[in-house]
Short mmCIF file of C-alpha atoms in Angstrom, two decimals:
data_model
loop_
_atom_site.label_atom_id
_atom_site.label_comp_id
_atom_site.label_asym_id
_atom_site.label_seq_id
_atom_site.Cartn_x
_atom_site.Cartn_y
_atom_site.Cartn_z
CA MET A 35 0.27 -0.01 0.26
CA THR A 36 1.18 3.58 -0.97
CA ILE A 37 1.51 5.86 1.75
CA ARG A 38 0.01 9.56 0.65
CA THR A 39 2.31 12.25 2.09
CA PRO A 40 0.44 15.90 2.94
CA LEU A 41 3.10 16.79 -0.26
CA THR A 42 2.37 14.21 -2.86
CA TRP A 43 -2.05 15.78 -1.99
CA VAL A 44 -0.21 19.02 -2.35
CA SER A 45 1.38 17.93 -5.98
CA ALA A 46 -2.27 15.82 -6.79
CA ALA A 47 -3.94 18.91 -6.16
CA ALA A 48 -1.97 21.15 -7.82
CA VAL A 49 -2.20 18.32 -11.10
CA PHE A 50 -6.13 17.92 -11.29
CA ALA A 51 -5.85 22.44 -11.44
CA ALA A 52 -3.86 22.59 -13.22
CA THR A 53 -5.60 19.89 -15.52
CA PHE A 54 -9.20 22.56 -15.10
CA ALA A 55 -7.15 25.22 -15.70
CA GLN A 56 -6.18 23.92 -19.24
CA ALA A 57 -9.94 22.69 -19.86
CA GLU A 58 -11.70 25.46 -19.49
CA THR A 59 -12.33 27.44 -22.40
CA THR A 60 -12.85 31.81 -22.39
CA LEU A 61 -16.17 32.80 -25.97
CA THR A 62 -14.57 36.46 -26.27
CA ILE A 63 -18.03 37.80 -28.01
CA ALA A 64 -18.78 40.81 -29.79
CA THR A 65 -21.75 42.85 -29.09
CA VAL A 66 -23.55 46.08 -30.36
CA ASN A 67 -24.88 48.66 -26.96
CA ASN A 68 -28.09 48.29 -26.93
CA GLY A 69 -30.36 47.37 -23.65
CA ASP A 70 -31.57 44.10 -25.13
CA MET A 71 -27.76 43.09 -24.98
CA ILE A 72 -26.38 45.18 -22.12
CA ARG A 73 -29.14 42.83 -20.13
CA MET A 74 -27.99 39.83 -21.75
CA GLN A 75 -24.46 40.08 -20.34
CA GLY A 76 -26.40 40.46 -16.67
CA LEU A 77 -28.02 37.57 -17.47
CA THR A 78 -24.93 35.25 -17.92
CA ASP A 79 -24.91 33.39 -14.84
CA ASP A 80 -27.85 30.84 -15.74
CA PHE A 81 -25.30 30.13 -19.00
CA THR A 82 -21.52 29.43 -16.79
CA ALA A 83 -23.22 28.36 -13.91
CA LYS A 84 -25.16 25.56 -16.35
CA HIS A 85 -21.47 25.23 -18.42
CA PRO A 86 -18.50 25.61 -15.90
CA ASP A 87 -16.08 25.15 -17.92
CA ILE A 88 -16.77 28.09 -20.12
CA LYS A 89 -16.29 31.36 -19.85
CA VAL A 90 -17.29 34.31 -21.19
CA GLU A 91 -15.51 37.35 -22.15
CA TRP A 92 -18.01 40.72 -23.53
CA VAL A 93 -17.07 43.51 -25.99
CA THR A 94 -19.32 46.00 -26.08
CA LEU A 95 -19.57 48.65 -28.96
CA GLU A 96 -21.49 51.15 -30.04
CA GLU A 97 -23.22 49.91 -33.09
CA ASN A 98 -20.91 51.91 -35.62
CA VAL A 99 -17.87 50.58 -34.18
CA LEU A 100 -18.72 47.29 -33.71
CA ARG A 101 -19.60 46.33 -37.84
CA GLN A 102 -16.16 47.93 -38.39
CA ARG A 103 -14.71 45.46 -35.77
CA VAL A 104 -16.37 42.31 -36.52
CA THR A 105 -16.20 42.59 -40.31
CA GLN A 106 -12.41 43.60 -40.26
CA ASP A 107 -11.72 40.96 -38.44
CA ILE A 108 -13.84 38.23 -39.54
CA ALA A 109 -12.37 39.52 -43.56
CA ALA A 110 -8.91 38.98 -42.28
CA LYS A 111 -9.08 35.59 -40.42
CA GLY A 112 -7.81 37.80 -37.32
CA GLY A 113 -9.77 35.21 -34.99
CA GLN A 114 -10.70 37.86 -32.70
CA PHE A 115 -14.04 36.22 -31.67
CA ASP A 116 -16.02 33.39 -30.73
CA VAL A 117 -19.51 34.95 -31.20
CA MET A 118 -20.31 37.89 -33.22
CA THR A 119 -23.24 39.86 -33.22
CA ILE A 120 -23.59 40.44 -36.94
CA GLY A 121 -26.88 42.14 -38.55
CA THR A 122 -29.24 40.72 -41.78
CA TYR A 123 -27.37 42.39 -44.15
CA GLU A 124 -24.02 40.53 -43.32
CA VAL A 125 -24.96 37.32 -42.65
CA PRO A 126 -26.31 35.80 -46.36
CA ILE A 127 -22.96 37.45 -47.63
CA TRP A 128 -20.48 35.89 -45.19
CA GLY A 129 -22.37 32.55 -45.50
CA ALA A 130 -21.95 32.50 -48.71
CA GLN A 131 -18.67 33.44 -48.23
CA ASN A 132 -18.31 30.14 -45.63
CA TRP A 133 -16.84 32.52 -42.92
CA LEU A 134 -19.83 31.75 -40.47
CA VAL A 135 -19.88 28.14 -39.17
CA SER A 136 -23.72 26.59 -39.62
CA LEU A 137 -25.72 26.47 -36.99
CA ASN A 138 -28.44 23.95 -38.72
CA ASP A 139 -27.63 21.38 -35.60
CA LEU A 140 -28.26 22.89 -32.92
CA PRO A 141 -30.40 20.79 -30.78
CA ALA A 142 -33.57 19.61 -32.10
CA GLU A 143 -34.85 21.20 -28.80
CA TRP A 144 -33.72 25.08 -29.76
CA ASP A 145 -36.65 24.38 -32.22
CA ALA A 146 -35.60 26.37 -35.27
CA ASP A 147 -39.01 25.65 -36.95
CA ASP A 148 -40.26 27.86 -34.26
CA ILE A 149 -38.60 31.29 -35.68
CA LEU A 150 -40.57 33.78 -37.82
CA PRO A 151 -40.46 32.33 -41.39
CA ALA A 152 -39.05 36.05 -42.52
CA ILE A 153 -36.44 36.19 -40.25
CA ARG A 154 -35.28 33.02 -40.01
CA GLY A 155 -35.22 33.08 -44.49
CA GLY A 156 -33.44 36.50 -43.49
CA LEU A 157 -30.11 34.11 -42.19
CA THR A 158 -30.32 31.70 -43.93
CA VAL A 159 -28.03 30.19 -47.29
CA ASP A 160 -28.79 27.90 -49.62
CA GLY A 161 -30.60 25.68 -46.73
CA GLU A 162 -28.09 26.18 -43.65
CA LEU A 163 -28.85 28.57 -40.94
CA TYR A 164 -25.83 30.35 -40.59
CA ALA A 165 -26.82 33.04 -37.81
CA ALA A 166 -29.45 32.29 -34.68
CA PRO A 167 -31.79 36.19 -34.42
CA PHE A 168 -31.29 36.91 -30.89
CA TYR A 169 -34.17 39.34 -32.05
CA GLY A 170 -36.23 40.69 -35.01
CA GLU A 171 -37.51 44.14 -35.66
CA SER A 172 -39.02 46.40 -38.49
CA SER A 173 -39.95 49.75 -37.71
CA MET A 174 -42.81 51.62 -36.43
CA VAL A 175 -44.13 54.91 -35.27
CA MET A 176 -44.13 55.23 -31.41
CA TYR A 177 -45.90 58.62 -30.18
CA ARG A 178 -47.21 59.78 -26.89
CA LYS A 179 -51.00 59.87 -27.13
CA ASP A 180 -51.42 62.59 -24.24
CA LEU A 181 -49.79 65.01 -26.55
CA MET A 182 -52.19 63.80 -29.60
CA GLU A 183 -55.06 64.23 -27.28
CA ALA A 184 -54.21 67.55 -26.39
CA ALA A 185 -53.80 68.66 -29.49
CA GLY A 186 -57.92 67.15 -30.92
CA LEU A 187 -55.61 64.72 -32.74
CA GLN A 188 -56.09 60.93 -33.24
CA MET A 189 -52.91 58.61 -34.82
CA PRO A 190 -54.18 56.04 -37.68
CA ASP A 191 -53.25 52.63 -36.99
CA ALA A 192 -51.39 53.12 -40.49
CA PRO A 193 -50.17 56.58 -41.01
CA THR A 194 -49.36 58.51 -44.18
CA TRP A 195 -46.43 61.27 -44.45
CA ALA A 196 -49.13 63.72 -44.36
CA ASP A 197 -50.75 62.46 -40.71
CA ILE A 198 -46.71 62.49 -39.74
CA GLU A 199 -46.32 65.64 -40.54
CA LYS A 200 -49.64 67.32 -39.29
CA ALA A 201 -48.92 65.62 -36.07
CA ALA A 202 -45.11 66.76 -35.09
CA ALA A 203 -46.52 70.15 -35.72
CA ALA A 204 -49.14 70.37 -33.81
CA MET A 205 -46.99 68.57 -31.13
CA THR A 206 -43.77 70.59 -31.35
CA ASP A 207 -43.61 72.78 -28.56
CA LYS A 208 -39.85 74.44 -28.58
CA ALA A 209 -40.53 76.87 -25.58
CA ASN A 210 -40.82 73.98 -23.07
CA ASP A 211 -37.37 71.50 -25.22
CA VAL A 212 -40.79 69.23 -26.79
CA TYR A 213 -39.63 68.22 -30.47
CA GLY A 214 -42.65 66.77 -32.31
CA ILE A 215 -40.97 64.12 -33.90
CA CYS A 216 -37.44 62.57 -33.62
CA LEU A 217 -35.43 60.48 -36.29
CA ARG A 218 -32.50 58.96 -37.02
CA GLY A 219 -29.44 61.52 -37.91
CA LYS A 220 -26.71 60.31 -37.44
CA ALA A 221 -24.62 58.54 -40.15
CA GLY A 222 -24.25 55.20 -41.34
CA TRP A 223 -25.28 53.03 -42.82
CA GLY A 224 -27.43 51.20 -39.94
CA GLU A 225 -27.86 54.42 -38.98
CA ASN A 226 -29.76 57.37 -41.10
CA MET A 227 -29.58 55.40 -44.04
CA ALA A 228 -31.67 52.29 -42.77
CA PHE A 229 -34.67 55.53 -42.14
CA LEU A 230 -33.99 57.16 -45.56
CA SER A 231 -33.63 53.84 -47.86
CA ALA A 232 -36.93 52.18 -45.99
CA MET A 233 -38.65 55.83 -45.81
CA SER A 234 -37.46 56.11 -49.36
CA ASN A 235 -39.82 52.71 -50.50
CA SER A 236 -42.82 54.30 -49.62
CA PHE A 237 -42.02 57.49 -51.44
CA GLY A 238 -41.55 54.78 -54.75
CA ALA A 239 -37.68 55.43 -55.06
CA ARG A 240 -34.65 52.74 -55.08
CA TRP A 241 -31.00 52.71 -54.94
CA PHE A 242 -30.82 51.00 -58.08
CA ASP A 243 -32.44 50.54 -61.15
CA GLU A 244 -32.56 47.00 -63.01
CA ASN A 245 -29.79 47.72 -65.11
CA TRP A 246 -27.73 48.49 -61.21
CA THR A 247 -27.78 52.42 -62.09
CA ALA A 248 -27.49 54.63 -59.15
CA GLN A 249 -30.88 56.23 -58.68
CA PHE A 250 -30.42 59.77 -56.48
CA ASP A 251 -30.74 61.41 -59.52
CA GLN A 252 -34.25 60.54 -59.99
CA PRO A 253 -37.71 62.65 -57.98
CA GLU A 254 -38.44 59.96 -55.70
CA TRP A 255 -35.01 60.26 -53.58
CA LYS A 256 -35.49 64.26 -53.97
CA THR A 257 -39.28 63.89 -52.51
CA THR A 258 -37.94 61.53 -49.75
CA LEU A 259 -34.94 63.76 -48.36
CA ASP A 260 -36.92 67.08 -48.92
CA THR A 261 -39.98 65.74 -46.64
CA TYR A 262 -37.15 64.38 -44.02
CA MET A 263 -35.56 67.60 -43.73
CA ASN A 264 -38.89 69.82 -43.52
CA LEU A 265 -39.92 67.48 -41.04
CA MET A 266 -36.53 67.45 -38.72
CA THR A 267 -35.74 70.88 -39.21
CA ASN A 268 -38.97 73.01 -38.11
CA TYR A 269 -40.30 69.99 -35.83
CA GLY A 270 -37.08 67.49 -34.89
CA PRO A 271 -34.59 69.04 -31.66
CA PRO A 272 -31.64 71.12 -31.87
CA GLY A 273 -28.40 68.44 -32.93
CA ALA A 274 -30.82 66.05 -34.75
CA SER A 275 -27.79 64.70 -37.36
CA THR A 276 -25.53 63.63 -34.90
CA ASN A 277 -28.56 61.71 -33.43
CA GLY A 278 -29.21 58.27 -33.52
CA PHE A 279 -31.12 55.32 -31.65
CA ASN A 280 -29.67 55.55 -28.59
CA GLU A 281 -29.63 58.97 -28.59
CA ASN A 282 -33.52 59.37 -29.48
CA LEU A 283 -34.36 56.65 -27.14
CA SER A 284 -33.08 59.16 -24.12
CA LEU A 285 -34.95 61.71 -25.81
CA PHE A 286 -38.23 60.04 -26.32
CA GLN A 287 -37.79 58.42 -22.27
CA GLN A 288 -37.49 62.25 -21.42
CA GLY A 289 -40.79 63.40 -23.02
CA LYS A 290 -38.68 65.56 -25.50
CA CYS A 291 -40.55 63.61 -28.09
CA GLY A 292 -43.98 63.66 -29.53
CA MET A 293 -43.38 61.20 -32.07
CA TRP A 294 -40.17 58.61 -33.01
CA ILE A 295 -40.06 56.30 -36.11
CA ASP A 296 -37.80 53.94 -35.68
CA ALA A 297 -37.17 50.18 -34.39
CA THR A 298 -40.49 48.23 -33.46
CA VAL A 299 -38.01 46.87 -30.12
CA ALA A 300 -37.54 50.19 -28.97
CA ALA A 301 -40.91 49.13 -27.66
CA SER A 302 -39.98 47.63 -24.42
CA PHE A 303 -37.57 50.54 -23.52
CA VAL A 304 -40.38 53.43 -24.16
CA THR A 305 -42.86 51.60 -22.04
CA ASN A 306 -40.46 50.78 -19.18
CA PRO A 307 -41.62 53.14 -15.77
CA LYS A 308 -37.79 52.07 -14.37
CA ASP A 309 -36.61 54.66 -17.44
CA SER A 310 -38.87 56.45 -19.56
CA THR A 311 -40.86 58.75 -17.84
CA VAL A 312 -43.93 58.83 -20.28
CA ALA A 313 -44.27 55.15 -19.95
CA ASP A 314 -47.70 55.03 -19.57
CA LYS A 315 -48.75 57.22 -22.68
CA VAL A 316 -47.08 55.16 -25.88
CA GLY A 317 -49.03 54.84 -28.40
CA PHE A 318 -47.99 52.69 -31.67
CA ALA A 319 -48.95 52.56 -35.37
CA LEU A 320 -47.15 51.23 -38.23
CA ALA A 321 -44.48 53.39 -39.77
CA ALA A 322 -46.00 55.33 -42.53
CA ASP A 323 -46.82 55.37 -46.22
CA ALA A 324 -47.63 57.32 -49.75
CA GLY A 325 -50.06 55.68 -50.66
CA LEU A 326 -48.03 54.14 -53.50
CA GLY A 327 -48.43 50.65 -51.12
CA LYS A 328 -45.29 50.16 -50.15
CA ARG A 329 -44.69 51.32 -45.91
CA GLY A 330 -41.62 53.48 -44.72
CA ASN A 331 -40.42 50.29 -42.41
CA TRP A 332 -37.89 47.75 -42.62
CA LEU A 333 -36.89 44.21 -41.41
CA TRP A 334 -33.47 43.46 -39.35
CA ALA A 335 -32.29 40.35 -36.75
CA TRP A 336 -29.72 41.62 -34.54
CA SER A 337 -27.93 38.07 -34.82
CA LEU A 338 -25.42 35.83 -33.12
CA ALA A 339 -23.03 34.18 -34.93
CA ILE A 340 -20.00 31.86 -34.90
CA PRO A 341 -17.08 32.62 -37.15
CA ALA A 342 -14.93 30.36 -38.99
CA GLY A 343 -11.91 31.41 -38.08
CA SER A 344 -13.14 30.82 -34.15
CA ASP A 345 -11.83 27.22 -32.32
CA ALA A 346 -13.88 27.27 -30.03
CA THR A 347 -17.14 26.32 -31.71
CA ASP A 348 -18.40 23.79 -29.87
CA GLU A 349 -18.84 26.11 -26.64
CA ALA A 350 -19.77 28.85 -28.84
CA LYS A 351 -22.61 26.85 -30.51
CA LYS A 352 -23.89 25.95 -26.42
CA PHE A 353 -23.91 29.78 -26.03
CA VAL A 354 -25.79 30.53 -28.89
CA ALA A 355 -28.23 28.14 -28.46
CA TRP A 356 -28.56 29.44 -24.82
CA ALA A 357 -29.05 33.37 -25.36
CA THR A 358 -31.36 32.42 -28.20
CA SER A 359 -33.56 29.65 -26.84
CA LYS A 360 -37.31 29.82 -25.54
CA GLU A 361 -35.92 28.92 -22.26
CA TYR A 362 -33.72 32.54 -22.05
CA THR A 363 -37.07 34.47 -22.68
CA ALA A 364 -38.45 32.66 -20.04
CA LEU A 365 -35.21 33.77 -17.63
CA VAL A 366 -36.19 37.15 -19.00
CA ALA A 367 -39.14 37.25 -18.08
CA ALA A 368 -39.02 36.10 -14.98
CA ASN A 369 -36.21 38.49 -13.78
CA GLU A 370 -37.47 41.70 -16.18
CA GLY A 371 -41.13 41.15 -17.08
CA TRP A 372 -42.58 40.20 -20.87
CA ALA A 373 -42.36 43.10 -21.47
CA ASN A 374 -38.93 43.01 -22.12
CA VAL A 375 -37.96 39.71 -23.48
CA PRO A 376 -36.12 39.46 -26.52
CA PRO A 377 -39.28 40.04 -29.89
CA GLY A 378 -39.82 39.42 -33.12
CA THR A 379 -37.61 36.14 -33.63
CA ARG A 380 -40.59 33.57 -32.54
CA THR A 381 -44.03 32.11 -33.45
CA SER A 382 -44.70 31.07 -30.09
CA LEU A 383 -44.31 34.17 -27.82
CA TYR A 384 -47.07 35.82 -30.34
CA GLU A 385 -48.88 33.10 -29.08
CA ASN A 386 -48.02 33.36 -25.68
CA PRO A 387 -51.09 35.14 -23.99
CA GLU A 388 -49.82 36.76 -21.08
CA TYR A 389 -47.05 38.82 -24.05
CA ALA A 390 -50.04 40.02 -26.42
CA LYS A 391 -51.40 41.66 -23.27
CA LEU A 392 -48.72 44.03 -24.58
CA PRO A 393 -49.81 47.11 -26.44
CA PHE A 394 -46.81 46.47 -28.60
CA ALA A 395 -46.91 43.11 -29.49
CA GLN A 396 -49.58 43.01 -32.51
CA MET A 397 -47.97 46.11 -34.26
CA THR A 398 -44.56 44.13 -33.61
CA LEU A 399 -45.43 41.78 -35.53
CA ASP A 400 -47.50 43.34 -37.98
CA SER A 401 -44.46 45.13 -38.87
CA ILE A 402 -42.44 42.66 -38.96
CA ASN A 403 -45.08 40.73 -41.73
CA SER A 404 -45.55 43.62 -43.74
CA ALA A 405 -41.91 44.23 -44.85
CA ASP A 406 -40.45 42.33 -47.42
CA PRO A 407 -36.94 42.38 -48.32
CA ASN A 408 -37.35 40.41 -51.89
CA ALA A 409 -40.12 43.09 -53.68
CA PRO A 410 -38.98 46.11 -51.13
CA THR A 411 -39.87 48.77 -53.21
CA VAL A 412 -42.63 50.47 -55.82
CA LYS A 413 -40.49 49.44 -58.93
CA PRO A 414 -38.72 46.81 -60.11
CA VAL A 415 -34.97 46.26 -58.54
CA PRO A 416 -31.86 43.92 -58.90
CA TYR A 417 -31.73 43.22 -55.07
CA THR A 418 -33.12 42.35 -51.75
CA GLY A 419 -33.41 44.09 -49.04
CA VAL A 420 -34.73 46.51 -47.07
CA GLN A 421 -33.10 49.38 -45.45
CA PHE A 422 -30.00 47.86 -46.90
CA VAL A 423 -28.90 46.76 -50.80
CA ALA A 424 -27.67 43.08 -50.22
CA ILE A 425 -24.35 43.44 -51.92
CA PRO A 426 -20.79 43.74 -49.89
CA GLU A 427 -20.13 47.70 -51.41
CA PHE A 428 -23.06 48.35 -49.65
CA ALA A 429 -22.07 48.83 -46.40
CA GLY A 430 -18.88 51.71 -47.70
CA ILE A 431 -21.09 53.00 -50.39
CA ALA A 432 -24.52 53.98 -47.40
CA THR A 433 -22.03 55.57 -45.46
CA GLN A 434 -20.71 57.51 -47.56
CA VAL A 435 -24.11 58.71 -48.71
CA GLY A 436 -24.70 58.59 -45.71
CA GLN A 437 -22.53 61.48 -44.11
CA GLU A 438 -23.78 63.34 -47.13
CA PHE A 439 -27.61 63.46 -46.24
CA SER A 440 -26.11 64.16 -42.42
CA ALA A 441 -24.63 67.06 -43.63
CA ALA A 442 -27.49 68.53 -45.26
CA LEU A 443 -28.64 67.86 -41.77
CA ALA A 444 -26.41 69.82 -39.90
CA GLY A 445 -26.78 72.30 -43.32
CA GLN A 446 -23.89 72.18 -44.04
CA GLN A 447 -24.66 72.07 -48.07
CA THR A 448 -28.36 71.14 -50.04
CA VAL A 449 -30.79 68.80 -50.55
CA ASP A 450 -29.55 68.97 -54.14
CA GLU A 451 -26.08 69.11 -53.35
CA ALA A 452 -26.41 66.02 -51.09
CA LEU A 453 -28.26 64.25 -53.93
CA ALA A 454 -25.30 64.90 -57.09
CA LYS A 455 -22.99 63.65 -55.04
CA ALA A 456 -24.73 60.49 -53.69
CA GLN A 457 -24.96 59.98 -57.31
CA ALA A 458 -21.82 60.83 -58.20
CA LEU A 459 -19.74 58.50 -55.31
CA THR A 460 -22.51 55.65 -55.80
CA THR A 461 -22.09 55.61 -59.38
CA ASP A 462 -18.08 55.49 -58.65
CA GLU A 463 -17.89 52.59 -56.34
CA MET A 464 -20.42 50.29 -58.46
CA GLU A 465 -18.06 51.01 -61.73
CA ALA A 466 -15.01 49.84 -60.10
CA ALA A 467 -16.73 47.13 -58.69
CA GLY A 468 -17.39 46.30 -61.92
CA TYR A 469 -21.86 46.57 -62.13
#
C-alpha cells in the first residue's frame, strides 16, 4: 500500500488544478451596446452555471464601431471573436463566403421551426442557417398619446406621411423643449441610411434600377429627402445630425419627443417605467406610407453567429443556443417581465397570452410581416433587402451617402447638393466594382 504524504496530496491537487484550468474555454463575444444585449450580459451567470467549463468575455461596442470591428476581423480571419453579433445584411453575404459556421446542428429542443419565417429566411443561405436571431425587428411609429389628445388629433393605425407631418407640427412645443418628431440623423449605413432607405421605399424611390444604375438623381429621392428635412428642420430636436437610435431613445424617454419612428424593439424601453418618464403615455402605429403600396418600415434581426476562425466552435454553439432559446426568453420574463423579452423571433412568443397583452406586441408582429425584402420597392429592383442592398459594396457606399445626408441635415449643404454627391459617389463605386 502506498502511503500518501501531505506533499503528495499538494502535488495531486496542483495537477488537478492545472488540468481543470486547461479544460476551461474562454468565449470572446462581440456585441452592440443596446439594452437587450446589455441585459443578456447581466444574465450570463445562468449560462456559466450550466457550463462551468466555459468562461465568457464581452466586447461591447457602439453600433457603427461594432460593424467595423467584426467586418475587419472576419475578412482578415483574425480570430478575435468566437461569437459575433451581426445583422441580416451581413449573414447571407458572409455565409455564402463560408466565413460563418452553420447552425443547422443546434439541438432539436432549440426548435428552428419556431423561428418566424421572415426572420429565418434572412439568415439562411442554400438551406444552411448561419446565425441565430437574438431579436427581430421592423420599425414603427411610437407617439405620445397625451400630446396627440391635447392637440385634438388621433393617430391612425396605418398613417400616411401627411398624417405624420400634421402630428409633428401639432405636438411641437420648442419653448418647453418638446419636439414633434425624432428621427435618426447620425451618419451610418445602419443609422440614418437604414431609416432613409426604408422611408424612400414608401415614396417609390430605389437605390438602383434593374441595370444597377444609381437613382439618387430621380424625383422620388428628392421627395424623400425634402420630406425628411422638412420634418427634422421644423419639428425635430437641435443637433439631430448626431442622433442615432440610443440618442433618440433617451430623448423620447425624457419626454422630449412627441413621436419617434424607429425600431420596434424600442417599444419595451419607452414603456418601461423604470427608465421612461412617459411609459404610460405611449401609443404605436405602423410606419407611414405615401399611398403607393409600400410602407417606410424595415426588417432586421440582430443575431449571433460563429466565425469560421473560432477555435471554440462547440462551446460557441452552446452559448448561441442558450442566448436565443425559449428558455432564455422565459428567464428574461421571470427577471424583467414579459415586456422586456427579446421580441420578433419566435412564433411561440406571439402565441403566448401573457405577451399578447402588451400594447406593442401585435403592432410589432404586423410590422415585421409587412416588410418584404424580396420586393422592397414600388418599382422592380435587382436586389433584396428593405433598408439595405444585399451586396458587399453597400456598407461602404451607404456610409458615404449617409455622411452627405447628415451634412445636409446639419446645414452644411443643400438637399440637391447632397443628392448630387450621392449619385456621383455611388456611380463611381459601382463602376469600380464591375456592376
